[in-house]
């Protein structure tokens, strides 16, 4: 090593890396708190304040909100995927399907941020979106099985899951602490409407692509350029 040159693996460098990792973990913990309370429209600046770091530090660790969302919610999306797996393992596909709806909506009710995550998509959040896609593929199988029992109406479309999560998120966000269990009644109403015999045909489904565009637009709407410091 050249005399006087700094050792890249020396104590000073290791201390900087440790500080950076501590800041990263503080930011993630703060984001969990802020997003759970305020949803994904909460600003990056509010997360920085909760974490006790400067906004510049925030953007060094997480240049975009999508990267922060990926770090904060990947474990919750993994838990969501486990809910689908559990539903598939139920010997009664209809019971498994209903259990999935109730469990997923309960996860939304427990965390305003996750309530939003299930109604949005973030193409750059690679881990989050991979888990979502895996869960969706499993749900397609569960839906087919539930229909085969004759309990799930035949005109139910997989894209209706997005509408259910959008409806539930709206109730959760609107009712808040004033009526924290209102979502349970909405979910019961929805589940009962999905059972056969159907009492009439449903309007045409908007389809996967239009709803994906809506989720993408909603996800983009939670972010602003870093220069705006509003995240």
CSV table of N, CA and C in Angstrom, one decimal, residues 123-225:
chain,number,residue,atom,x,y,z
A,123,UNK,N,-42.9,-0.9,-10.5
A,123,UNK,CA,-42.1,-1.7,-11.3
A,123,UNK,C,-40.6,-1.8,-10.9
A,124,UNK,N,-40.1,-0.8,-10.3
A,124,UNK,CA,-38.7,-0.8,-9.9
A,124,UNK,C,-38.5,-1.5,-8.5
A,125,UNK,N,-39.6,-1.8,-7.8
A,125,UNK,CA,-39.4,-2.6,-6.5
A,125,UNK,C,-39.4,-4.0,-6.8
A,126,UNK,N,-38.3,-4.5,-7.2
A,126,UNK,CA,-38.1,-5.9,-7.8
A,126,UNK,C,-38.6,-7.0,-6.9
A,127,UNK,N,-38.1,-7.0,-5.6
A,127,UNK,CA,-38.5,-8.0,-4.7
A,127,UNK,C,-40.0,-8.0,-4.4
A,128,UNK,N,-40.5,-6.8,-4.2
A,128,UNK,CA,-41.9,-6.7,-3.9
A,128,UNK,C,-42.8,-7.2,-5.0
A,129,UNK,N,-42.5,-6.8,-6.2
A,129,UNK,CA,-43.3,-7.2,-7.4
A,129,UNK,C,-43.1,-8.6,-7.8
A,130,UNK,N,-42.0,-9.2,-7.5
A,130,UNK,CA,-41.8,-10.6,-7.8
A,130,UNK,C,-42.7,-11.4,-6.8
A,131,UNK,N,-42.7,-11.1,-5.6
A,131,UNK,CA,-43.6,-11.8,-4.6
A,131,UNK,C,-45.0,-11.6,-5.0
A,132,UNK,N,-45.4,-10.4,-5.4
A,132,UNK,CA,-46.8,-10.1,-5.8
A,132,UNK,C,-47.2,-11.0,-7.0
A,133,UNK,N,-46.3,-11.1,-7.9
A,133,UNK,CA,-46.6,-11.9,-9.1
A,133,UNK,C,-46.7,-13.4,-8.8
A,134,UNK,N,-45.8,-13.9,-7.9
A,134,UNK,CA,-45.9,-15.3,-7.5
A,134,UNK,C,-47.2,-15.5,-6.8
A,135,UNK,N,-47.6,-14.6,-5.9
A,135,UNK,CA,-48.9,-14.8,-5.2
A,135,UNK,C,-50.1,-14.8,-6.2
A,136,UNK,N,-50.0,-13.9,-7.2
A,136,UNK,CA,-51.1,-13.8,-8.2
A,136,UNK,C,-51.2,-15.1,-9.0
A,137,UNK,N,-50.1,-15.7,-9.4
A,137,UNK,CA,-50.2,-16.9,-10.1
A,137,UNK,C,-50.8,-18.0,-9.2
A,138,UNK,N,-50.5,-18.1,-8.0
A,138,UNK,CA,-51.1,-19.0,-7.1
A,138,UNK,C,-52.6,-18.8,-6.9
A,139,UNK,N,-53.0,-17.5,-6.9
A,139,UNK,CA,-54.4,-17.1,-6.7
A,139,UNK,C,-55.2,-17.6,-7.9
A,140,UNK,N,-54.6,-17.6,-9.1
A,140,UNK,CA,-55.3,-18.1,-10.3
A,140,UNK,C,-55.7,-19.5,-10.1
A,141,UNK,N,-54.8,-20.3,-9.6
A,141,UNK,CA,-55.1,-21.7,-9.3
A,141,UNK,C,-56.2,-21.8,-8.3
A,142,UNK,N,-56.1,-21.0,-7.2
A,142,UNK,CA,-57.1,-21.1,-6.1
A,142,UNK,C,-58.5,-20.7,-6.7
A,143,UNK,N,-58.6,-19.7,-7.5
A,143,UNK,CA,-59.9,-19.3,-8.1
A,143,UNK,C,-60.5,-20.4,-8.9
A,144,UNK,N,-59.7,-21.0,-9.8
A,144,UNK,CA,-60.2,-22.2,-10.6
A,144,UNK,C,-60.7,-23.3,-9.7
A,145,UNK,N,-60.0,-23.6,-8.6
A,145,UNK,CA,-60.4,-24.6,-7.7
A,145,UNK,C,-61.8,-24.3,-7.0
A,146,UNK,N,-61.8,-23.0,-6.6
A,146,UNK,CA,-63.1,-22.5,-5.9
A,146,UNK,C,-64.3,-22.6,-6.9
A,147,UNK,N,-64.0,-22.2,-8.1
A,147,UNK,CA,-65.1,-22.3,-9.1
A,147,UNK,C,-65.5,-23.7,-9.3
A,148,UNK,N,-64.6,-24.6,-9.3
A,148,UNK,CA,-64.9,-26.0,-9.6
A,148,UNK,C,-65.8,-26.6,-8.5
A,149,UNK,N,-65.8,-26.1,-7.3
A,149,UNK,CA,-66.6,-26.6,-6.3
A,149,UNK,C,-68.1,-26.1,-6.5
A,150,UNK,N,-68.3,-25.2,-7.3
A,150,UNK,CA,-69.6,-24.6,-7.5
A,150,UNK,C,-70.0,-23.6,-6.5
A,151,UNK,N,-69.1,-23.2,-5.6
A,151,UNK,CA,-69.4,-22.2,-4.6
A,151,UNK,C,-69.1,-20.8,-5.1
A,152,UNK,N,-68.0,-20.6,-5.9
A,152,UNK,CA,-67.6,-19.3,-6.4
A,152,UNK,C,-68.3,-19.0,-7.7
A,153,UNK,N,-68.9,-17.9,-7.8
A,153,UNK,CA,-69.7,-17.6,-9.1
A,153,UNK,C,-68.8,-17.7,-10.3
A,154,UNK,N,-69.3,-18.2,-11.4
A,154,UNK,CA,-68.5,-18.5,-12.6
A,154,UNK,C,-68.0,-17.3,-13.2
A,155,UNK,N,-68.6,-16.1,-13.1
A,155,UNK,CA,-68.2,-14.9,-13.8
A,155,UNK,C,-67.2,-14.1,-12.9
A,156,UNK,N,-66.7,-14.7,-11.8
A,156,UNK,CA,-65.7,-14.0,-11.0
A,156,UNK,C,-64.4,-13.9,-11.9
A,157,UNK,N,-63.8,-12.8,-11.9
A,157,UNK,CA,-62.6,-12.6,-12.7
A,157,UNK,C,-61.4,-12.3,-11.8
A,158,UNK,N,-60.2,-12.8,-12.1
A,158,UNK,CA,-59.1,-12.5,-11.2
A,158,UNK,C,-58.8,-11.1,-10.9
A,159,UNK,N,-59.1,-10.2,-11.9
A,159,UNK,CA,-58.9,-8.8,-11.7
A,159,UNK,C,-59.9,-8.2,-10.6
A,160,UNK,N,-60.9,-9.0,-10.3
A,160,UNK,CA,-61.8,-8.6,-9.2
A,160,UNK,C,-61.1,-8.5,-7.9
A,161,UNK,N,-60.0,-9.3,-7.8
A,161,UNK,CA,-59.3,-9.2,-6.5
A,161,UNK,C,-58.7,-7.8,-6.3
A,162,UNK,N,-58.3,-7.2,-7.4
A,162,UNK,CA,-57.8,-5.8,-7.3
A,162,UNK,C,-58.9,-4.9,-6.8
A,163,UNK,N,-60.1,-5.1,-7.4
A,163,UNK,CA,-61.2,-4.2,-7.0
A,163,UNK,C,-61.6,-4.4,-5.5
A,164,UNK,N,-61.5,-5.7,-5.1
A,164,UNK,CA,-61.8,-5.9,-3.6
A,164,UNK,C,-60.8,-5.2,-2.7
A,165,UNK,N,-59.5,-5.3,-3.1
A,165,UNK,CA,-58.5,-4.6,-2.3
A,165,UNK,C,-58.6,-3.1,-2.4
A,166,UNK,N,-59.0,-2.6,-3.5
A,166,UNK,CA,-59.2,-1.1,-3.7
A,166,UNK,C,-60.4,-0.7,-2.8
A,167,UNK,N,-61.4,-1.5,-2.8
A,167,UNK,CA,-62.6,-1.2,-2.0
A,167,UNK,C,-62.3,-1.2,-0.5
A,168,UNK,N,-61.6,-2.3,-0.1
A,168,UNK,CA,-61.2,-2.4,1.3
A,168,UNK,C,-60.3,-1.3,1.7
A,169,UNK,N,-59.3,-1.0,0.9
A,169,UNK,CA,-58.4,0.1,1.2
A,169,UNK,C,-59.1,1.4,1.4
A,170,UNK,N,-60.1,1.7,0.6
A,170,UNK,CA,-60.9,2.9,0.7
A,170,UNK,C,-61.6,3.0,2.0
A,171,UNK,N,-62.2,1.8,2.4
A,171,UNK,CA,-63.0,1.8,3.7
A,171,UNK,C,-62.0,2.0,4.8
A,172,UNK,N,-60.9,1.3,4.8
A,172,UNK,CA,-59.9,1.4,5.9
A,172,UNK,C,-59.4,2.8,6.0
A,173,UNK,N,-59.1,3.5,4.9
A,173,UNK,CA,-58.5,4.8,4.9
A,173,UNK,C,-59.6,5.8,5.4
A,174,UNK,N,-60.8,5.6,4.9
A,174,UNK,CA,-61.9,6.6,5.2
A,174,UNK,C,-62.4,6.5,6.7
A,175,UNK,N,-62.5,5.2,7.2
A,175,UNK,CA,-63.0,5.1,8.5
A,175,UNK,C,-62.0,5.3,9.6
A,176,UNK,N,-60.7,4.9,9.4
A,176,UNK,CA,-59.7,5.1,10.4
A,176,UNK,C,-60.1,4.6,11.7
A,177,UNK,N,-59.7,5.4,12.8
A,177,UNK,CA,-60.0,5.0,14.1
A,177,UNK,C,-61.5,5.2,14.5
A,178,UNK,N,-62.2,5.9,13.7
A,178,UNK,CA,-63.6,6.2,14.0
A,178,UNK,C,-64.5,4.9,13.9
A,179,UNK,N,-64.1,4.1,12.9
A,179,UNK,CA,-64.9,2.8,12.8
A,179,UNK,C,-63.9,1.7,12.3
A,180,UNK,N,-62.9,1.3,13.2
A,180,UNK,CA,-61.8,0.5,12.7
A,180,UNK,C,-62.2,-0.9,12.2
A,181,UNK,N,-63.4,-1.4,12.6
A,181,UNK,CA,-63.8,-2.7,12.2
A,181,UNK,C,-64.8,-2.7,11.0
A,182,UNK,N,-65.1,-1.5,10.4
A,182,UNK,CA,-66.0,-1.4,9.4
A,182,UNK,C,-65.7,-2.3,8.2
A,183,UNK,N,-64.4,-2.5,8.0
A,183,UNK,CA,-63.9,-3.3,6.8
A,183,UNK,C,-64.5,-4.7,6.9
A,184,UNK,N,-64.7,-5.2,8.1
A,184,UNK,CA,-65.1,-6.6,8.3
A,184,UNK,C,-66.5,-6.8,7.7
A,185,UNK,N,-67.4,-5.8,7.9
A,185,UNK,CA,-68.7,-5.9,7.3
A,185,UNK,C,-68.6,-5.8,5.8
A,186,UNK,N,-67.8,-4.9,5.3
A,186,UNK,CA,-67.6,-4.8,3.8
A,186,UNK,C,-67.1,-6.1,3.2
A,187,UNK,N,-66.2,-6.7,3.9
A,187,UNK,CA,-65.6,-8.0,3.4
A,187,UNK,C,-66.7,-9.1,3.4
A,188,UNK,N,-67.5,-9.1,4.4
A,188,UNK,CA,-68.6,-10.1,4.5
A,188,UNK,C,-69.6,-9.9,3.4
A,189,UNK,N,-69.9,-8.6,3.1
A,189,UNK,CA,-70.9,-8.3,2.0
A,189,UNK,C,-70.3,-8.7,0.7
A,190,UNK,N,-69.0,-8.5,0.5
A,190,UNK,CA,-68.3,-8.9,-0.8
A,190,UNK,C,-68.3,-10.4,-0.9
A,191,UNK,N,-67.9,-11.1,0.2
A,191,UNK,CA,-67.8,-12.5,0.1
A,191,UNK,C,-69.2,-13.1,-0.3
A,192,UNK,N,-70.2,-12.7,0.4
A,192,UNK,CA,-71.6,-13.2,0.2
A,192,UNK,C,-72.0,-12.9,-1.3
A,193,UNK,N,-71.6,-11.8,-1.8
A,193,UNK,CA,-71.9,-11.5,-3.2
A,193,UNK,C,-71.2,-12.4,-4.2
A,194,UNK,N,-70.1,-13.1,-3.8
A,194,UNK,CA,-69.4,-13.9,-4.7
A,194,UNK,C,-69.9,-15.4,-4.7
A,195,UNK,N,-70.7,-15.7,-3.8
A,195,UNK,CA,-71.2,-17.1,-3.7
A,195,UNK,C,-72.3,-17.3,-4.7
A,196,UNK,N,-72.4,-18.6,-5.1
A,196,UNK,CA,-73.5,-19.0,-5.9
A,196,UNK,C,-74.7,-19.5,-5.0
A,197,UNK,N,-75.9,-19.4,-5.5
A,197,UNK,CA,-76.3,-19.0,-6.8
A,197,UNK,C,-76.2,-17.5,-7.0
A,198,UNK,N,-75.7,-17.1,-8.1
A,198,UNK,CA,-75.7,-15.6,-8.4
A,198,UNK,C,-77.1,-15.1,-8.7
A,199,UNK,N,-77.4,-13.9,-8.3
A,199,UNK,CA,-78.7,-13.4,-8.5
A,199,UNK,C,-78.8,-12.5,-9.7
A,200,UNK,N,-77.8,-12.5,-10.5
A,200,UNK,CA,-77.8,-11.7,-11.7
A,200,UNK,C,-76.4,-11.6,-12.2
A,201,UNK,N,-76.2,-11.3,-13.5
A,201,UNK,CA,-74.9,-11.2,-14.1
A,201,UNK,C,-74.2,-9.9,-13.6
A,202,UNK,N,-72.9,-10.0,-13.6
A,202,UNK,CA,-72.1,-8.8,-13.2
A,202,UNK,C,-71.8,-8.0,-14.5
A,203,UNK,N,-71.6,-6.7,-14.3
A,203,UNK,CA,-71.1,-5.9,-15.4
A,203,UNK,C,-69.8,-6.4,-15.9
A,204,UNK,N,-69.4,-6.1,-17.1
A,204,UNK,CA,-68.1,-6.5,-17.6
A,204,UNK,C,-66.9,-6.1,-16.7
A,205,UNK,N,-66.0,-7.0,-16.5
A,205,UNK,CA,-64.8,-6.7,-15.8
A,205,UNK,C,-64.0,-5.7,-16.5
A,206,UNK,N,-63.3,-4.7,-15.8
A,206,UNK,CA,-62.4,-3.8,-16.5
A,206,UNK,C,-61.2,-4.5,-17.1
A,207,UNK,N,-60.9,-5.7,-16.6
A,207,UNK,CA,-59.8,-6.4,-17.1
A,207,UNK,C,-58.5,-6.1,-16.4
A,208,UNK,N,-57.5,-7.0,-16.7
A,208,UNK,CA,-56.2,-6.9,-16.0
A,208,UNK,C,-55.4,-5.6,-16.4
A,209,UNK,N,-55.3,-5.4,-17.7
A,209,UNK,CA,-54.5,-4.3,-18.2
A,209,UNK,C,-55.0,-2.9,-17.7
A,210,UNK,N,-56.3,-2.6,-17.8
A,210,UNK,CA,-56.7,-1.3,-17.3
A,210,UNK,C,-56.5,-1.1,-15.8
A,211,UNK,N,-56.7,-2.2,-15.0
A,211,UNK,CA,-56.4,-2.1,-13.6
A,211,UNK,C,-54.9,-2.0,-13.3
A,212,UNK,N,-54.1,-2.7,-14.1
A,212,UNK,CA,-52.6,-2.5,-13.9
A,212,UNK,C,-52.2,-1.1,-14.1
A,213,UNK,N,-52.8,-0.5,-15.1
A,213,UNK,CA,-52.5,1.0,-15.4
A,213,UNK,C,-53.0,1.8,-14.2
A,214,UNK,N,-54.1,1.5,-13.7
A,214,UNK,CA,-54.6,2.3,-12.5
A,214,UNK,C,-53.7,2.1,-11.3
A,215,UNK,N,-53.2,0.9,-11.1
A,215,UNK,CA,-52.3,0.6,-10.0
A,215,UNK,C,-51.0,1.3,-10.2
A,216,UNK,N,-50.5,1.3,-11.4
A,216,UNK,CA,-49.2,2.0,-11.8
A,216,UNK,C,-49.4,3.5,-11.6
A,217,UNK,N,-50.5,4.1,-12.0
A,217,UNK,CA,-50.7,5.5,-11.8
A,217,UNK,C,-50.8,5.8,-10.3
A,218,UNK,N,-51.5,5.0,-9.6
A,218,UNK,CA,-51.6,5.2,-8.1
A,218,UNK,C,-50.2,5.2,-7.5
A,219,UNK,N,-49.4,4.2,-7.9
A,219,UNK,CA,-48.0,4.1,-7.3
A,219,UNK,C,-47.2,5.3,-7.7
A,220,UNK,N,-47.3,5.8,-8.9
A,220,UNK,CA,-46.5,6.9,-9.3
A,220,UNK,C,-47.0,8.2,-8.6
A,221,UNK,N,-48.3,8.2,-8.2
A,221,UNK,CA,-48.8,9.4,-7.6
A,221,UNK,C,-48.3,9.5,-6.1
A,222,UNK,N,-47.7,8.5,-5.6
A,222,UNK,CA,-47.2,8.6,-4.2
A,222,UNK,C,-45.8,9.2,-4.2
A,223,UNK,N,-45.2,9.4,-5.4
A,223,UNK,CA,-43.8,9.8,-5.4
A,223,UNK,C,-43.7,11.2,-6.1
A,224,UNK,N,-42.7,11.9,-5.7
A,224,UNK,CA,-42.4,13.2,-6.4
A,224,UNK,C,-40.9,13.2,-6.6
A,225,UNK,N,-40.4,14.0,-7.5
A,225,UNK,CA,-38.9,14.1,-7.7
A,225,UNK,C,-38.2,14.5,-6.4
